[in-house]
mmCIF file of C-alpha atoms and ligand atoms in Angstrom:
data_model
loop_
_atom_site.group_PDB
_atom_site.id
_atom_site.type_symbol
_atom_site.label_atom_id
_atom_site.label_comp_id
_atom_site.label_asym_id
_atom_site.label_seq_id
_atom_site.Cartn_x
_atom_site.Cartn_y
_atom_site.Cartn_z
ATOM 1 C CA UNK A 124 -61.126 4.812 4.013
ATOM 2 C CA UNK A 125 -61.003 4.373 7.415
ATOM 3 C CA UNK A 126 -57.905 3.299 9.316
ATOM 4 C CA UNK A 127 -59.173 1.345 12.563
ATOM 5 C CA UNK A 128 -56.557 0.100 15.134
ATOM 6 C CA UNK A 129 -59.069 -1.063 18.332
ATOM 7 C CA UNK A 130 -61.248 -4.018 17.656
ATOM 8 C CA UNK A 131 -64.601 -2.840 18.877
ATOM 9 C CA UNK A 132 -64.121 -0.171 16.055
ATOM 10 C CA UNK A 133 -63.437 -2.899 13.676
ATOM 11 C CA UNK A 134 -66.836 -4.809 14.574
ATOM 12 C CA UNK A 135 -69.050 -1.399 14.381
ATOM 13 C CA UNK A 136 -67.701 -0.731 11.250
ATOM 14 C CA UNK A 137 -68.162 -3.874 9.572
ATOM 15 C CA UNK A 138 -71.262 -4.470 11.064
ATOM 16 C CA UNK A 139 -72.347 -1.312 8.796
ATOM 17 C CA UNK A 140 -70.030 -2.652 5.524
ATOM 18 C CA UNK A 141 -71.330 -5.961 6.054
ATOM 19 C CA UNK A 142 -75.031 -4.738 5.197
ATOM 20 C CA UNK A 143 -74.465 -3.032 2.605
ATOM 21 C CA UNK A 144 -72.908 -6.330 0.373
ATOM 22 C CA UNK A 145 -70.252 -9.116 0.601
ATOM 23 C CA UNK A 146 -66.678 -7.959 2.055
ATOM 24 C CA UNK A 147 -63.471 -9.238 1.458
ATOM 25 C CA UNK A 148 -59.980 -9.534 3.168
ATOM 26 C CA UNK A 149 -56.902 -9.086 1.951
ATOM 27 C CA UNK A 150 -54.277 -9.820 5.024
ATOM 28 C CA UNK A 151 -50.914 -8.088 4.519
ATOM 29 C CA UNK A 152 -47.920 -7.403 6.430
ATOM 30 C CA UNK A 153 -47.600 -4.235 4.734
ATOM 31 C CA UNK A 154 -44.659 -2.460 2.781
ATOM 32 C CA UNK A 155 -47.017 -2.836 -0.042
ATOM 33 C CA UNK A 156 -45.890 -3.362 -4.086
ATOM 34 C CA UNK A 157 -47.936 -3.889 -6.644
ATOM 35 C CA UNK A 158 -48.301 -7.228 -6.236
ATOM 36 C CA UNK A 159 -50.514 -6.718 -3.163
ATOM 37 C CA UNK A 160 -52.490 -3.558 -5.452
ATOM 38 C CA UNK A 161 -53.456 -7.410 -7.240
ATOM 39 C CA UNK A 162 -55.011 -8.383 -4.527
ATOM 40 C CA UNK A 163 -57.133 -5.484 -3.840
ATOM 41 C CA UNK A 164 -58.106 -5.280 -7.204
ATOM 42 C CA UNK A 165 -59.304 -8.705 -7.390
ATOM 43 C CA UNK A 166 -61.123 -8.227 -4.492
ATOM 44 C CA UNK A 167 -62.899 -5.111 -5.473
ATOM 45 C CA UNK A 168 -64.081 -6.628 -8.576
ATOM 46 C CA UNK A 169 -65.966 -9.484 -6.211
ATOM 47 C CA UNK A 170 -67.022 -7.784 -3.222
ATOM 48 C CA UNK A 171 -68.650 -4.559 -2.208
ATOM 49 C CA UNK A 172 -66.366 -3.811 0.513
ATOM 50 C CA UNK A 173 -62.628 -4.455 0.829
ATOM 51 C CA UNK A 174 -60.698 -4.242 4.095
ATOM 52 C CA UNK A 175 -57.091 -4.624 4.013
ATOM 53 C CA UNK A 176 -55.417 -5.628 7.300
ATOM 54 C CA UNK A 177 -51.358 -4.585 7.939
ATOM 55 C CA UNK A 178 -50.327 -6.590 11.002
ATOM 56 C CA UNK A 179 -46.241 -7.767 10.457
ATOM 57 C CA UNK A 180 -46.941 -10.686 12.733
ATOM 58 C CA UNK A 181 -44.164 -11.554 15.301
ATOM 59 C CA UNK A 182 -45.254 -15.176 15.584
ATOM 60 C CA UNK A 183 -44.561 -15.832 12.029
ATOM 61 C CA UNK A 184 -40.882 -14.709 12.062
ATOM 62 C CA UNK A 185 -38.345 -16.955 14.131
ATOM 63 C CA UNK A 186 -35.342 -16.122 16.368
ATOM 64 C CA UNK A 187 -32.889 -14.413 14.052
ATOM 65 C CA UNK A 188 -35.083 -13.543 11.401
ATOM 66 C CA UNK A 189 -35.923 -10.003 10.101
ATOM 67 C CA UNK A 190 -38.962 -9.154 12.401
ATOM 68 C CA UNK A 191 -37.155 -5.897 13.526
ATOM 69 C CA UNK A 192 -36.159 -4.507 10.092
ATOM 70 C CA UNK A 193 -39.012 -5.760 8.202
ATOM 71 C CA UNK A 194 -40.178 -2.550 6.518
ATOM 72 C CA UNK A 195 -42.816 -0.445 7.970
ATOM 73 C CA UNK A 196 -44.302 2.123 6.341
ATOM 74 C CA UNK A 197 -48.449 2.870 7.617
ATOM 75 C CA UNK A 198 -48.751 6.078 6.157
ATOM 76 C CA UNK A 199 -47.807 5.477 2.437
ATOM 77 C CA UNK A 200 -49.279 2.218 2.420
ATOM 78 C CA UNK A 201 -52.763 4.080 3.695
ATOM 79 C CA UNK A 202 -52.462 6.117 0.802
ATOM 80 C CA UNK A 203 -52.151 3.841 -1.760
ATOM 81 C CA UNK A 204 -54.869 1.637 -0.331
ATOM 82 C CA UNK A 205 -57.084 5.040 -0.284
ATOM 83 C CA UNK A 206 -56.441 5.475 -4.364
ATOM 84 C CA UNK A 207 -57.458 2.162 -4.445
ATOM 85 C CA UNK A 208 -60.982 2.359 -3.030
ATOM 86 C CA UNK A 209 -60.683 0.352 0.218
ATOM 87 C CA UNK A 210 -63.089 0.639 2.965
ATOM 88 C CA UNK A 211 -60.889 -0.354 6.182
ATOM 89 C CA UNK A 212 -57.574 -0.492 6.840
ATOM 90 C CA UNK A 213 -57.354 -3.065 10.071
ATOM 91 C CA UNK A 214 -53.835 -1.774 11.410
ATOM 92 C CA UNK A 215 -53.943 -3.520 14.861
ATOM 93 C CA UNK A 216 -50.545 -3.345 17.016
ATOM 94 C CA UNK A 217 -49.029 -6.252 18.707
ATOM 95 C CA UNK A 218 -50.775 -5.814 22.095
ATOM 96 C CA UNK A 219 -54.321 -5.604 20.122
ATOM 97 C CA UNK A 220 -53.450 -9.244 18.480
ATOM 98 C CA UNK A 221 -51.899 -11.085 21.653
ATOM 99 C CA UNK A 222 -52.822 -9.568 24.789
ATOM 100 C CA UNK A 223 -51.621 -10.472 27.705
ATOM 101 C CA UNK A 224 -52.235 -14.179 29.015
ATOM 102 C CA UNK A 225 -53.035 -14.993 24.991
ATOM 103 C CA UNK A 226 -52.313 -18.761 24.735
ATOM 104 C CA UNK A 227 -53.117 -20.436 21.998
ATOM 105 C CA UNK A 228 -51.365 -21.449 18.522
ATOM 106 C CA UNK A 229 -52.756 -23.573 15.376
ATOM 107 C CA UNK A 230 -50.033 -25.962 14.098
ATOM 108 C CA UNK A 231 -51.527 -27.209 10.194
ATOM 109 C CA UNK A 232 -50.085 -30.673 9.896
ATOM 110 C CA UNK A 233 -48.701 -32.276 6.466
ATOM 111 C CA UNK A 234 -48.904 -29.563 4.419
ATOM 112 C CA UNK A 235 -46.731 -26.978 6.298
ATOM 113 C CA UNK A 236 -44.190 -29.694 6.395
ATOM 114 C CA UNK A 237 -40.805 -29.529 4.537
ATOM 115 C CA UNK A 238 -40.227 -26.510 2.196
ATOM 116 C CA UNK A 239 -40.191 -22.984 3.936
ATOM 117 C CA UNK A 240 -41.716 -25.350 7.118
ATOM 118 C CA UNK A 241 -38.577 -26.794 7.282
ATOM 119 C CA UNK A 242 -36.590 -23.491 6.618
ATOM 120 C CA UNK A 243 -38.328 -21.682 9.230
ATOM 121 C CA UNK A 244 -39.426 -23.676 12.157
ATOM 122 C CA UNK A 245 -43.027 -22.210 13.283
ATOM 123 C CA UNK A 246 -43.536 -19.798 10.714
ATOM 124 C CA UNK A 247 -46.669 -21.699 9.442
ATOM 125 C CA UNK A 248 -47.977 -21.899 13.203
ATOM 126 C CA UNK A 249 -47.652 -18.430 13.190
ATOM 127 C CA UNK A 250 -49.251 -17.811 9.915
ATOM 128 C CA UNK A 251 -52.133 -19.862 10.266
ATOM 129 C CA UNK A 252 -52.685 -18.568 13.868
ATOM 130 C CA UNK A 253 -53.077 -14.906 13.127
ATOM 131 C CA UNK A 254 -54.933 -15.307 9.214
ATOM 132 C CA UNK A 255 -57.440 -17.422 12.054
ATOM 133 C CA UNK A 256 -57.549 -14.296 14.503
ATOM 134 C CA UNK A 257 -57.901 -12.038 11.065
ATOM 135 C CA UNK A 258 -61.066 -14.100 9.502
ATOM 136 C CA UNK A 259 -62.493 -13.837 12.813
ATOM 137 C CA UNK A 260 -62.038 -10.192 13.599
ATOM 138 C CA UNK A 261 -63.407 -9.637 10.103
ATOM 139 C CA UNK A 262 -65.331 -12.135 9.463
ATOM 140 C CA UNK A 263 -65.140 -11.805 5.586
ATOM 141 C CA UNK A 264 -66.989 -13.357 2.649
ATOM 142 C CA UNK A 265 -64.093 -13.734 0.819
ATOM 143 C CA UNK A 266 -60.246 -13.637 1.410
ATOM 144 C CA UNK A 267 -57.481 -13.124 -0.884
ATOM 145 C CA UNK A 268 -53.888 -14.376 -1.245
ATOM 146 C CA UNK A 269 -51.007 -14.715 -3.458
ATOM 147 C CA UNK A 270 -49.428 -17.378 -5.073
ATOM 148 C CA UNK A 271 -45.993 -16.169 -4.279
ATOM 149 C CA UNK A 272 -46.721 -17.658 -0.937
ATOM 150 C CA UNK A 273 -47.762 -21.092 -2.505
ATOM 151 C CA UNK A 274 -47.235 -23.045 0.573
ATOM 152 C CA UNK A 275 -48.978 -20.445 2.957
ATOM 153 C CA UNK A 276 -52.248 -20.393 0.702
ATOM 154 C CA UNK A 277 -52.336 -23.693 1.363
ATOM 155 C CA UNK A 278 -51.782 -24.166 4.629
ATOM 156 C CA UNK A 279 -54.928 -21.436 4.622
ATOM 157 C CA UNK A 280 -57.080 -23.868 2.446
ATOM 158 C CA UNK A 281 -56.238 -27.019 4.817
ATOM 159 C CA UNK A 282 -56.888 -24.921 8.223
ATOM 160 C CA UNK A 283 -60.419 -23.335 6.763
ATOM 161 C CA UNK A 284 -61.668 -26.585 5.995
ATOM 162 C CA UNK A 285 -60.726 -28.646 9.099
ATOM 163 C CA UNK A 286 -62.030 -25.477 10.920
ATOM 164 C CA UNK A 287 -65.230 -25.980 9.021
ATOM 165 C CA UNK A 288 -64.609 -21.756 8.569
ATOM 166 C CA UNK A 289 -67.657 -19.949 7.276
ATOM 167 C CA UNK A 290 -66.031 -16.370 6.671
ATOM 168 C CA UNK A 291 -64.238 -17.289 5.009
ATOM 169 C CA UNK A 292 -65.298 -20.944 4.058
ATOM 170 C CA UNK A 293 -62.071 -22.578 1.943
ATOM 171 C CA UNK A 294 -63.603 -21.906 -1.526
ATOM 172 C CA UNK A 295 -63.979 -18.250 -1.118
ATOM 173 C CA UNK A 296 -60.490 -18.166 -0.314
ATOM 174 C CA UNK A 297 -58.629 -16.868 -3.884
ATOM 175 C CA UNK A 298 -55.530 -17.443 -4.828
ATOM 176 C CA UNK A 299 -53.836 -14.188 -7.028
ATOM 177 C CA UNK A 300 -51.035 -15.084 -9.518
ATOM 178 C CA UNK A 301 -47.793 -14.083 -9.002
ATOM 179 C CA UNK A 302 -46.849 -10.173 -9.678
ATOM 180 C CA UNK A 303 -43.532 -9.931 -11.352
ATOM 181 C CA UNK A 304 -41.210 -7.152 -11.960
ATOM 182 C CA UNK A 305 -40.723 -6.920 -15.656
ATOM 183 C CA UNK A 306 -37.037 -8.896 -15.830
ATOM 184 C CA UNK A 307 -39.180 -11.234 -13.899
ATOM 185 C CA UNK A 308 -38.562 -10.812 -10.359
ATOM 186 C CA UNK A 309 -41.297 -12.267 -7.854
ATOM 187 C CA UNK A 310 -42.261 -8.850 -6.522
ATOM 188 C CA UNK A 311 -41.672 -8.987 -2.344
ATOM 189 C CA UNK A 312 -41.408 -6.348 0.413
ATOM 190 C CA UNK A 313 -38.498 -8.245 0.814
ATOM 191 C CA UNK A 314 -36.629 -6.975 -2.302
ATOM 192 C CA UNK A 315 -36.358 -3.696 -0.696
ATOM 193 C CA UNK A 316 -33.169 -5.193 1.068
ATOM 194 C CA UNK A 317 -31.512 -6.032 -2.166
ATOM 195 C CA UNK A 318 -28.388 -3.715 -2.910
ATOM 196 C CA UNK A 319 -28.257 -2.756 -6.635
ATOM 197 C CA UNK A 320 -26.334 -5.472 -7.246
ATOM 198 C CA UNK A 321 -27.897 -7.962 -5.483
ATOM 199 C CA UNK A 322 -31.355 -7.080 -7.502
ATOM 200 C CA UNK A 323 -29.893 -7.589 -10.934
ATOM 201 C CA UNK A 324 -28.388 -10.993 -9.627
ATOM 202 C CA UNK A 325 -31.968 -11.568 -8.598
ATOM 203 C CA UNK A 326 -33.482 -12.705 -11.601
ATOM 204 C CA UNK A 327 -31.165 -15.668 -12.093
ATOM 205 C CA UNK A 328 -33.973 -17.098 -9.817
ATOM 206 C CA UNK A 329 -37.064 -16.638 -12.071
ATOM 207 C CA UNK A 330 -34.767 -17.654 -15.530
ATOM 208 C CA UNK A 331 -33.145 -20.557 -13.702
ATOM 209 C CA UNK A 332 -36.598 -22.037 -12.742
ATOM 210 C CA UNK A 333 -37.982 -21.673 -16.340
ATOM 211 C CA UNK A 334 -35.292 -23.245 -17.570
ATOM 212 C CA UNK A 335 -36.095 -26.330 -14.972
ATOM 213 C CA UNK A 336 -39.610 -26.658 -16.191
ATOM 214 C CA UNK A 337 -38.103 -26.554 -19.274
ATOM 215 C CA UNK A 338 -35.931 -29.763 -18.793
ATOM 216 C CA UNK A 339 -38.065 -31.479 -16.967
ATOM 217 C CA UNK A 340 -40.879 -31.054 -19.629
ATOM 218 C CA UNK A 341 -38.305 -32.217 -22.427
ATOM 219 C CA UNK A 342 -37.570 -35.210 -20.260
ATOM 220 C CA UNK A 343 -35.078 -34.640 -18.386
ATOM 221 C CA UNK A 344 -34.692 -36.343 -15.105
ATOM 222 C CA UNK A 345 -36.562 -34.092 -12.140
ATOM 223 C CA UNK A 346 -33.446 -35.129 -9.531
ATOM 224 C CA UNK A 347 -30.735 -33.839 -11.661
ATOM 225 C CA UNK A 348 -32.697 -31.280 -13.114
ATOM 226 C CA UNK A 349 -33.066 -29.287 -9.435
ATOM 227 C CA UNK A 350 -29.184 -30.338 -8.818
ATOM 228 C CA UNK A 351 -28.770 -28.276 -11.733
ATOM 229 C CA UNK A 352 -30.942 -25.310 -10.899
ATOM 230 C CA UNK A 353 -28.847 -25.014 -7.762
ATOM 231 C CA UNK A 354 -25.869 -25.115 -9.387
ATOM 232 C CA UNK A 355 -27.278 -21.939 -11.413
ATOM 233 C CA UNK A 356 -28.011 -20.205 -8.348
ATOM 234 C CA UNK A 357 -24.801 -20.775 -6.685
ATOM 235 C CA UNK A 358 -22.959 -19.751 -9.952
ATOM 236 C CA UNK A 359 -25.638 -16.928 -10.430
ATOM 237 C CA UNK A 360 -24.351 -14.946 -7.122
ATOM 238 C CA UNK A 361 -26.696 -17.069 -4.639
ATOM 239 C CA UNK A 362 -25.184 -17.867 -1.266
ATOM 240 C CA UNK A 363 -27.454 -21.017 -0.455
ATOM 241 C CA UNK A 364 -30.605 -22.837 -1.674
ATOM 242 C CA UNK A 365 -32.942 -23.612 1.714
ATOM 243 C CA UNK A 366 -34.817 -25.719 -1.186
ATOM 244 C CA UNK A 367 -35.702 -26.628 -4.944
ATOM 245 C CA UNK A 368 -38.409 -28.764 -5.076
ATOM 246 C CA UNK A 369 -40.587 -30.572 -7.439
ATOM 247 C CA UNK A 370 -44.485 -30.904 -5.429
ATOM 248 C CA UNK A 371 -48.126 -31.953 -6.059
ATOM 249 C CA UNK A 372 -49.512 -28.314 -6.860
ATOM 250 C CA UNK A 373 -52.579 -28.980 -4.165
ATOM 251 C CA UNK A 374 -51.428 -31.323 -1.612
ATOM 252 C CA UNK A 375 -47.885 -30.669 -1.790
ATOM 253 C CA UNK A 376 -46.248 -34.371 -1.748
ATOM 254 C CA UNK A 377 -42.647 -34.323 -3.191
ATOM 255 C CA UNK A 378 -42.655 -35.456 -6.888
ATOM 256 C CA UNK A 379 -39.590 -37.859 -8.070
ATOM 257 C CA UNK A 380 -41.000 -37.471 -12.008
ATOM 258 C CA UNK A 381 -43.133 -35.210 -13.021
ATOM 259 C CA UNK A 382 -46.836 -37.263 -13.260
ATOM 260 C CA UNK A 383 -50.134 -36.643 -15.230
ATOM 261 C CA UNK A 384 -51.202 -34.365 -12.477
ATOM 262 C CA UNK A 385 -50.278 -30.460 -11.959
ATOM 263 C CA UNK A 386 -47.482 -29.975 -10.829
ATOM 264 C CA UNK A 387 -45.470 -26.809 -9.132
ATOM 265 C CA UNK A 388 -41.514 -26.067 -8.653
ATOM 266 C CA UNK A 389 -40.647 -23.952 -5.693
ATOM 267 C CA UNK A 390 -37.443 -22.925 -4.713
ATOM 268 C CA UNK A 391 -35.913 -20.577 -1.804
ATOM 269 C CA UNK A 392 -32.695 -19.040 -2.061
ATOM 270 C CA UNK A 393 -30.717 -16.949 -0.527
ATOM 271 C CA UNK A 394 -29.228 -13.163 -1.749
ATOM 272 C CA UNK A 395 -26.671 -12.076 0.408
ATOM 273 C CA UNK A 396 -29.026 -11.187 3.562
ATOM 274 C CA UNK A 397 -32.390 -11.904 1.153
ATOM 275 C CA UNK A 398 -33.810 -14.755 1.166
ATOM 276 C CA UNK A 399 -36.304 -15.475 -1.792
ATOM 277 C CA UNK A 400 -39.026 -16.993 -2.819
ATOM 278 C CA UNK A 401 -40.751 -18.524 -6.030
ATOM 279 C CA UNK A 402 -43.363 -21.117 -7.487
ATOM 280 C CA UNK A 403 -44.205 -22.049 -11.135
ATOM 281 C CA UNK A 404 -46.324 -24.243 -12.510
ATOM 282 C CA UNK A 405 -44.204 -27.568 -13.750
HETATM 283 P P1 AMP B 285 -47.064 -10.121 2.710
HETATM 284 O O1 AMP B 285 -47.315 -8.676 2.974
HETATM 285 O O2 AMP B 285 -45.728 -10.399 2.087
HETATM 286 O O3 AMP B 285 -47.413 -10.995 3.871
HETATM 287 O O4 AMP B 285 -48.080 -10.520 1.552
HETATM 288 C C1 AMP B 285 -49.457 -10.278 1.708
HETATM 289 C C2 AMP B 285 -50.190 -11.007 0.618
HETATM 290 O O5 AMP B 285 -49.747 -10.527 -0.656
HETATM 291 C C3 AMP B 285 -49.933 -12.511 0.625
HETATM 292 O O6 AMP B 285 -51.132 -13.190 0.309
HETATM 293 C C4 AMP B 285 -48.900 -12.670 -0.444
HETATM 294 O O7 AMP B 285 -48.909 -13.948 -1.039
HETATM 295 C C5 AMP B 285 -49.338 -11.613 -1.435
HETATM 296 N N1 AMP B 285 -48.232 -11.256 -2.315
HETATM 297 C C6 AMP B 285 -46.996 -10.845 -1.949
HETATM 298 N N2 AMP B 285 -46.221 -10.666 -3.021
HETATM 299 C C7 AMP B 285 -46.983 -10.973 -4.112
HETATM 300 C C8 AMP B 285 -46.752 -11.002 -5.512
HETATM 301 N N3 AMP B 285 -45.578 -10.687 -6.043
HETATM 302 N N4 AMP B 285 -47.771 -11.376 -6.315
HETATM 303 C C9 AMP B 285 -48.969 -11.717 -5.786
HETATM 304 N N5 AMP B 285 -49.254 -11.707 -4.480
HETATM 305 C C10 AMP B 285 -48.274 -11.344 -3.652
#
């Protein structure tokens, strides 16, 4: 594996990988869990080449957020990514990503509105502009995400197609289910600020939503039903709920009663200084 940090190494390398068979992306902010090890996986098993990039993105994180003591950790990540076959690590700093005089920022309309949109003003600005930067420094075949980030992936889908991006274009981007711990904890970098205590209050989050889905597909009303949920959070240890929301799974327009079509829940909460996230299907 080789760990590249200037982007004319980047480009010679990939103009080699790129030769050889299809390559795909898997963009990470690093601190990796197994639930990013999904990711490469599924992207060894379609593409000859995998590159990984670690970039923890200031643009994505506002004023007051955890930008600072977001975990960093290059050299274990490297390894694991090395047991795991990878061809590039793309570990570009700051000053590689925005240099000086850089100008420019994609705002996603509609579907970055409301949920963590609303939470965190500009964080989907930020994450669309840099996964743009990222499919164009790589150029991949294919790109990978989770669906723990729900909203993100498709605030991903809407910008590649309005783009009209080729590498990716918005039906080789994947979407990777959800990696859970085993008392079913949405697995996160994140967690790593959880005191002991905090993470065995964190499951409340998982259980509570289940049991939503539950009521809602026994008939219970959807409004009440999320009233409840927060209630279970709050009671659960849970400082605050930023949300708990019913949504179309693809376009993401609030849901009042559950319809015919698919449906997802997503809530954020917040764990002393943690704030979490999680989607199910509803
Ligand atoms: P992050 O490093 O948190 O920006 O995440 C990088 C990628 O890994 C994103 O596409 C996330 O959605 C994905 N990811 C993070 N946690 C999980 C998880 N528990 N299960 C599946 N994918 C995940």
């Amino acid at each position: 594996m080789q760990t590249i940090n200037r982007l004319d190494t980047l480009r010679s390398a990939l103009e080699k990988l790129a030769a050889e068979g299809p390559v795909a992306l898997v963009p990470t902010m690093g601190a990796l869990h197994s639930g990013h090890l999904t990711l490469v996986r599924a992207a060894r098993a379609r593409a000859a080449h995998v590159v990984v990039s670690i970039f923890v993105n200031p643009r994505q994180f506002g004023a007051g957020e955890d930008l600072d003591a977001y975990p960093r950790q290059l050299a274990a990540d490297a390894a694991l990514l090395r047991a795991e076959g990878v061809a590039v690590l793309w570990a570009p700093d700051a000053a590689t990503m925005y240099p000086s005089g850089y100008a420019t920022n994609i705002s996603v309309g509609g579907v970055s509105d409301g949920l963590c949109g609303a939470a965190r003003p500009g964080h989907f600005d930020g994450v669309a502009t840099v996964v743009c930067k990222l499919f164009n420094q790589v150029r991949p075949d294919i790109a990978l995400f989770g669906e723990k980030d729900w909203q993100q992936l498709a605030v991903i889908r809407r910008m590649a197609r309005d783009l009209d991006l080729t590498q990716p274009h918005v039906d080789a981007i994947i979407g990777a289910p959800i990696a859970r711990a085993e008392d079913g904890l949405a697995l996160s970098s994140r967690n790593a600020y959880l005191t002991p205590q905090e993470r065995a209050q964190a499951p409340t989050l998982a259980r509570a939503m289940q049991a939503a889905i539950a009521a809602i597909h026994g008939g219970a009303p959807v409004a009440g039903t999320l009233a409840e949920l927060e209630q279970a959070l709050l009671a659960g240890g849970f400082s605050a709920v930023d949300y708990a929301e019913l949504r179309d799974a693809d376009t993401l327009a609030p849901l009042a009663e559950r319809g015919t079509g698919p449906a997802r829940l997503l809530v954020a909460a917040r764990l002393g200084r943690t704030r979490l996230i999680d989607n199910m299907a509803a």
